[in-house]
PDB file of C-alpha atoms in Angstrom:
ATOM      1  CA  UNK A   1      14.848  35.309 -25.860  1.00 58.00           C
ATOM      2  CA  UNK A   2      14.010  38.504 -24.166  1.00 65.00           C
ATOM      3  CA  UNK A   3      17.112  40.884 -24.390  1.00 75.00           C
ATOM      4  CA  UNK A   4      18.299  39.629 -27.837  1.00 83.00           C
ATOM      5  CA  UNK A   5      21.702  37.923 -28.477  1.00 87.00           C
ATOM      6  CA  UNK A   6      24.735  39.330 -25.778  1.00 89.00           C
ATOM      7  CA  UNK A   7      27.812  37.806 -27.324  1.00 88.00           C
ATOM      8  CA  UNK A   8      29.376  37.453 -23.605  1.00 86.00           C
ATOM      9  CA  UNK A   9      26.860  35.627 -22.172  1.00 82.00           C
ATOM     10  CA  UNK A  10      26.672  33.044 -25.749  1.00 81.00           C
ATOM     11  CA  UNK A  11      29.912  32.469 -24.847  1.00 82.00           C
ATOM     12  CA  UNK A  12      29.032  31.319 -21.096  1.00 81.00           C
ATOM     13  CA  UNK A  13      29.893  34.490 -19.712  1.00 86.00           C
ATOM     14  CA  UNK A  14      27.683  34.840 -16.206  1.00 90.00           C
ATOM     15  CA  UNK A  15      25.278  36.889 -16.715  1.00 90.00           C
ATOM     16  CA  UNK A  16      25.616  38.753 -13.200  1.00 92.00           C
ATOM     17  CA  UNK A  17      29.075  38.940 -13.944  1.00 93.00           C
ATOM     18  CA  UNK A  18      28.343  41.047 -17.338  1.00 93.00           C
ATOM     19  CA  UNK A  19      25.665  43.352 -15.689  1.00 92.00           C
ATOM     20  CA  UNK A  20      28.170  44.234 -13.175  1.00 93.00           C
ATOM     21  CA  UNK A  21      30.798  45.196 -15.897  1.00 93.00           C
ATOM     22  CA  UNK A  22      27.887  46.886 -18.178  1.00 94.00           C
ATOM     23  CA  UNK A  23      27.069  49.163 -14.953  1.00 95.00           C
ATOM     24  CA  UNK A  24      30.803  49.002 -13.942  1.00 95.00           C
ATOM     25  CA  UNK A  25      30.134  48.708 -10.080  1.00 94.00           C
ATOM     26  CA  UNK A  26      29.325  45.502  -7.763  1.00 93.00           C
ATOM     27  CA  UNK A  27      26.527  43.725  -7.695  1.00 94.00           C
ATOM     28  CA  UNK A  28      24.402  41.535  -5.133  1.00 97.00           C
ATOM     29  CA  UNK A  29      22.368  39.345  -7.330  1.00 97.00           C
ATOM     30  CA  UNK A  30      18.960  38.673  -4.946  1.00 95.00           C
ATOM     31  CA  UNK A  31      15.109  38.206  -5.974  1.00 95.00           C
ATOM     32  CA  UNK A  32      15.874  36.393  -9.250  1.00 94.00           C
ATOM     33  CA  UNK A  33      14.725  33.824  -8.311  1.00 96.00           C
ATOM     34  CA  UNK A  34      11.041  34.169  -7.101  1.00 97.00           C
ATOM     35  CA  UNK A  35       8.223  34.756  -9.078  1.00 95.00           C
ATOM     36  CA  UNK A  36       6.308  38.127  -8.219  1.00 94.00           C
ATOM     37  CA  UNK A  37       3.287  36.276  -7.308  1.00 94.00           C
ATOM     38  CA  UNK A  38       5.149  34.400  -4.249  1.00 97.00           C
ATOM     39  CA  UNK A  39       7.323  37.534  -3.659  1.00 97.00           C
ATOM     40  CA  UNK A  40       3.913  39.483  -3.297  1.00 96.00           C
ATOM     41  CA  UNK A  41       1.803  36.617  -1.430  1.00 96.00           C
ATOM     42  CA  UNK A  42       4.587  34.170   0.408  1.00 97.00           C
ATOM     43  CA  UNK A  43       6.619  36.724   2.780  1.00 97.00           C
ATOM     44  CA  UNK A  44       6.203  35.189   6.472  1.00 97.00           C
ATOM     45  CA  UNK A  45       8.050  36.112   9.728  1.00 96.00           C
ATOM     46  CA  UNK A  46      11.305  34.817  10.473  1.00 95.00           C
ATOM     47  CA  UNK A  47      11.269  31.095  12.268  1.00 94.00           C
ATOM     48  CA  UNK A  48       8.139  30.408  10.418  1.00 96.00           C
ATOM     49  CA  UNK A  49       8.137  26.742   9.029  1.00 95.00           C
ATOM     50  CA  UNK A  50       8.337  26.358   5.544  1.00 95.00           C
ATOM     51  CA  UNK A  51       9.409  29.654   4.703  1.00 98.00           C
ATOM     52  CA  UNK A  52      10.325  30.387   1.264  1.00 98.00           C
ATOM     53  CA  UNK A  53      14.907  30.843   1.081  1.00 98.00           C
ATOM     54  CA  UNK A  54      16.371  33.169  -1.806  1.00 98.00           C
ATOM     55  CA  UNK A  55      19.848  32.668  -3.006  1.00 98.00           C
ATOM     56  CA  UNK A  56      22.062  35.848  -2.812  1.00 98.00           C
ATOM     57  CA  UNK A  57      25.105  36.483  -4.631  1.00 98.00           C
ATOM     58  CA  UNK A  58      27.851  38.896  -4.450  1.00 98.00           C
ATOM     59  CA  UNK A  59      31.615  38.929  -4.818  1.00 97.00           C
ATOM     60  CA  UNK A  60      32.069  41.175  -1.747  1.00 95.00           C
ATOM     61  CA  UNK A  61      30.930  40.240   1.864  1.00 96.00           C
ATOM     62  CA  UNK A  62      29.962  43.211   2.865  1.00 97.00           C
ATOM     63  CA  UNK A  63      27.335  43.945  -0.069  1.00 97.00           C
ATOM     64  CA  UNK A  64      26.315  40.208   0.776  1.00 97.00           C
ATOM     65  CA  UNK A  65      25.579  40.860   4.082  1.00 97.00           C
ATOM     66  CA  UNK A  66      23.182  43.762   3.268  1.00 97.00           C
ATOM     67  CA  UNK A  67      21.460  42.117   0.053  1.00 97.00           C
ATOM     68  CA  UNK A  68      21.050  39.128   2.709  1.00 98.00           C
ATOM     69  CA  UNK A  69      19.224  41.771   5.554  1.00 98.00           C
ATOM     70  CA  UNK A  70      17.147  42.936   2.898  1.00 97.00           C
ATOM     71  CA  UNK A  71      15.988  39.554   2.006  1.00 98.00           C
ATOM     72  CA  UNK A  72      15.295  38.493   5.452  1.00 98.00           C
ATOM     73  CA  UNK A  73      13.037  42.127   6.075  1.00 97.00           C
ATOM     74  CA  UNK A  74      11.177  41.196   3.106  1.00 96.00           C
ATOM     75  CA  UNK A  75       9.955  38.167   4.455  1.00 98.00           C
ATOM     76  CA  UNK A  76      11.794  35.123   3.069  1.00 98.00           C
ATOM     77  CA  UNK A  77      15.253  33.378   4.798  1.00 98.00           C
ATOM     78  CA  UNK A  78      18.307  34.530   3.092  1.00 98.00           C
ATOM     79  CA  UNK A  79      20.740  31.970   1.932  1.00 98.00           C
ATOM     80  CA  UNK A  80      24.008  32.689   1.091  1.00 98.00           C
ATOM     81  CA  UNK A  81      24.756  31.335  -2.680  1.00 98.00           C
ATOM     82  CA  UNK A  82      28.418  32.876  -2.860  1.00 97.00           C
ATOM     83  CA  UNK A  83      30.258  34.183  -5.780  1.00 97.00           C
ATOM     84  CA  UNK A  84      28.486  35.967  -8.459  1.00 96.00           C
ATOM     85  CA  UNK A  85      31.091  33.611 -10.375  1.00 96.00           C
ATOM     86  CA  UNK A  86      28.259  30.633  -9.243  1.00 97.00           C
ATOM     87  CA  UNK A  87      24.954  32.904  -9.525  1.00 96.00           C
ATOM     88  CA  UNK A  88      24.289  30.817 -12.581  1.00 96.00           C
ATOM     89  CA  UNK A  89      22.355  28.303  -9.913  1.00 97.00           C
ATOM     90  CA  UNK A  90      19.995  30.910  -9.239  1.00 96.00           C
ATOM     91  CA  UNK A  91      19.415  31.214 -13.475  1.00 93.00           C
ATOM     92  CA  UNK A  92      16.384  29.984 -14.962  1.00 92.00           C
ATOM     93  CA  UNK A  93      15.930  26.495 -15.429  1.00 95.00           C
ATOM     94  CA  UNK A  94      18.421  25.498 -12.147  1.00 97.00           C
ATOM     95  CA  UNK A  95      16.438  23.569  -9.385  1.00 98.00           C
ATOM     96  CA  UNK A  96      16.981  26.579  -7.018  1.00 97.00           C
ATOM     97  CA  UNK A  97      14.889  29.151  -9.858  1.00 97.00           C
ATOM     98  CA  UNK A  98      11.137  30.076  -8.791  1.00 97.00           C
ATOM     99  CA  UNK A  99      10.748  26.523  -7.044  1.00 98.00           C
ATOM    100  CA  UNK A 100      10.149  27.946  -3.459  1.00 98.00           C
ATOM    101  CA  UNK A 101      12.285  26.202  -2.125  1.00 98.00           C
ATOM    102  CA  UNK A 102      12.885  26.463   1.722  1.00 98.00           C
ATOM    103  CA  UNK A 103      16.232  27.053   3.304  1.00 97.00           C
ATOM    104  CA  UNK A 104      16.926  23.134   4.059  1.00 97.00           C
ATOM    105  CA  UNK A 105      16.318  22.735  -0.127  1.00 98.00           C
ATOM    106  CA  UNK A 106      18.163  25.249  -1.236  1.00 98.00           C
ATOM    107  CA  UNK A 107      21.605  24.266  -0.558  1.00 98.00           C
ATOM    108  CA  UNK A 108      20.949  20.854  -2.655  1.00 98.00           C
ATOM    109  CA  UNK A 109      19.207  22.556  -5.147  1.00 98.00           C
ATOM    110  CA  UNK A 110      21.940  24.980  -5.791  1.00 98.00           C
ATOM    111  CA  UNK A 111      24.375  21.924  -5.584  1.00 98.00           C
ATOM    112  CA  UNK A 112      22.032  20.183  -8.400  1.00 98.00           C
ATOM    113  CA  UNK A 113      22.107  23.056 -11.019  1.00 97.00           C
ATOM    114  CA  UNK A 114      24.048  21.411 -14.147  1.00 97.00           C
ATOM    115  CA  UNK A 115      24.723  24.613 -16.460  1.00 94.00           C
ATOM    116  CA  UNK A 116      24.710  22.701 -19.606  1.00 94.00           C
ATOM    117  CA  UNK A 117      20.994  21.555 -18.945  1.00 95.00           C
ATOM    118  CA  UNK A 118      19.712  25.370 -17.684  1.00 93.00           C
ATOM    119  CA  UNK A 119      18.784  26.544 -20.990  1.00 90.00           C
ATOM    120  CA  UNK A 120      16.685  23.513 -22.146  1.00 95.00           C
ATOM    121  CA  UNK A 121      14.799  22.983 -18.912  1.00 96.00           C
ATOM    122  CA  UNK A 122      14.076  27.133 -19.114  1.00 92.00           C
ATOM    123  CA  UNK A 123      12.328  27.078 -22.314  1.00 92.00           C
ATOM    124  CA  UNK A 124      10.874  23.793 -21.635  1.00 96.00           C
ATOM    125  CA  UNK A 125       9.164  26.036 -18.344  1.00 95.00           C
ATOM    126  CA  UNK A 126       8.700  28.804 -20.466  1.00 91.00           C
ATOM    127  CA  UNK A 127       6.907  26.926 -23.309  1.00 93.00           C
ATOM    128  CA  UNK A 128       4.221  25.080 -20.853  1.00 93.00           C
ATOM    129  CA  UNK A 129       3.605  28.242 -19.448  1.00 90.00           C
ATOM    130  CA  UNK A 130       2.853  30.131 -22.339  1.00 88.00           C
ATOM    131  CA  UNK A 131       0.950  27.454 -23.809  1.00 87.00           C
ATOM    132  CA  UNK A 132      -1.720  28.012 -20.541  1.00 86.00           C
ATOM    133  CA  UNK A 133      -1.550  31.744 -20.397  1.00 84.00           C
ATOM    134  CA  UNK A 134      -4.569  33.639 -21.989  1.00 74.00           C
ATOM    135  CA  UNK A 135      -6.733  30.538 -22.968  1.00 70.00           C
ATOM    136  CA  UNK A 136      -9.714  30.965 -20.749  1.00 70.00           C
ATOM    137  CA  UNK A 137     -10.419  27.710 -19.927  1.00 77.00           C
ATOM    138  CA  UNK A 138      -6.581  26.754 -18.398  1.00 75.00           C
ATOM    139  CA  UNK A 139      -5.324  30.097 -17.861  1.00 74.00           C
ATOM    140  CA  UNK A 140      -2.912  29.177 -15.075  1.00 83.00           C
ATOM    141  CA  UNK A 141      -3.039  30.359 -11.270  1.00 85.00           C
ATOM    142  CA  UNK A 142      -0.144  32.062  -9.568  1.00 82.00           C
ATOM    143  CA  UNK A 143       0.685  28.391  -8.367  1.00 93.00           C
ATOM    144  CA  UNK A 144       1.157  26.892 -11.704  1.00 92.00           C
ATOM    145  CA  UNK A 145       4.714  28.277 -12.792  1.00 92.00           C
ATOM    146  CA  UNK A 146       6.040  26.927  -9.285  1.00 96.00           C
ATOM    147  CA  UNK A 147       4.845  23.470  -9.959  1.00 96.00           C
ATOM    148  CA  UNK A 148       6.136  23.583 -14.065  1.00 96.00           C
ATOM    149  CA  UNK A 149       9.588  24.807 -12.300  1.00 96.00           C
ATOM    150  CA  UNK A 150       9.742  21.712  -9.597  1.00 96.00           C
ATOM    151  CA  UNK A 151       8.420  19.506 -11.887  1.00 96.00           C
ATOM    152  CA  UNK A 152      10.796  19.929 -14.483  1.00 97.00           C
ATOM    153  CA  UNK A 153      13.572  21.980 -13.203  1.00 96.00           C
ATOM    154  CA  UNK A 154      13.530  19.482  -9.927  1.00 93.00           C
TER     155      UNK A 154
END
C-alpha cells in the first residue's frame, strides 16, 4: 500500500528478511511495533507494572542482545521474538502489532499471529482509522489506533 508492489515479499518473502538483503548487512528488527504516540508518551522505568514489551528480532545473538538493551533504555521491556525468519508476528495486523501489549501478553500474542489473516486484519485497522482521521467531529486520540489494533487484531 505504501512502498508499491516488492515481488519478494508478494511471494511471502519476510519482509525483514528482504531489507536485510536490500542493505546487504544484519538486521535487528525492534520498534515496529509501537505506534509513535505510545513510543513518545508510554516509556516507564523498568519493574513498573504494566509496562508496555516490544518484540525484537535478529538472526544473530549478539545484535539481539544490543537491539534488546536499547529497548529496555528506552523505556519499554524487551522481549525476545527470535529469528527474523518469525518477525512476521511483529507485522501489521498480528496480535503482537501496536496493541501494547505487556511482557506476560506478548509471548501469546506472538504465538497467535496466523500469517494468512495479517494482511486482512491490517487494512481492516488501517481503513477504520482513516475513516476517523481529519473529520473534526471523530478525529481520533492517540488511544484510538491501540484499541482498533486489540479489537480486531486481538
Amino acid at each position: 500500500m505504501r512502498d508499491g508492489t516488492i515481488d519478494a515479499i508478494e511471494a511471502s518473502q519476510v519482509e525483514s528478511l528482504w531489507v536485510s538483503e536490500q542493505l546487504g548487512r544484519p538486521l535487528v528488527k525492534a520498534w515496529n511495533a509501537i505506534g509513535s504516540s505510545s513510543l513518545a508518551e508510554k516509556g516507564s522505568p523498568s519493574g513498573k507494572p504494566g509496562r508496555i514489551a516490544i518484540p525484537i528480532a535478529a538472526d544473530c545473538e549478539e545484535d539481539r542482545r544490543v537491539g534488546m538493551r536499547l529497548v529496555e533504555d528506552t523505556g519499554f521491556d524487551a522481549f525476545d521474538a527470535g529469528s527474523l525468519a518469525e518477525s512476521w508476528r511483529q507485522q501489521p495486523g498480528a496480535p503482537g502489532y501496536c496493541t501494547d501489549l505487556t511482557r506476560e501478553e506478548m509471548p501469546g500474542a506472538l504465538a497467535a499471529a496466523d500469517r494468512a489473516r495479517l494482511p486482512k486484519r491490517r487494512d481492516l485497522v488501517v481503513a477504520v482509522v482513516q475513516e476517523r482521521v481529519g473529520d473534526g467531529k471523530t478525529n481520533p486520540d492517540a488511544e484510538f489506533g491501540v484499541r482498533v489494533a486489540r479489537t480486531i487484531c486481538l
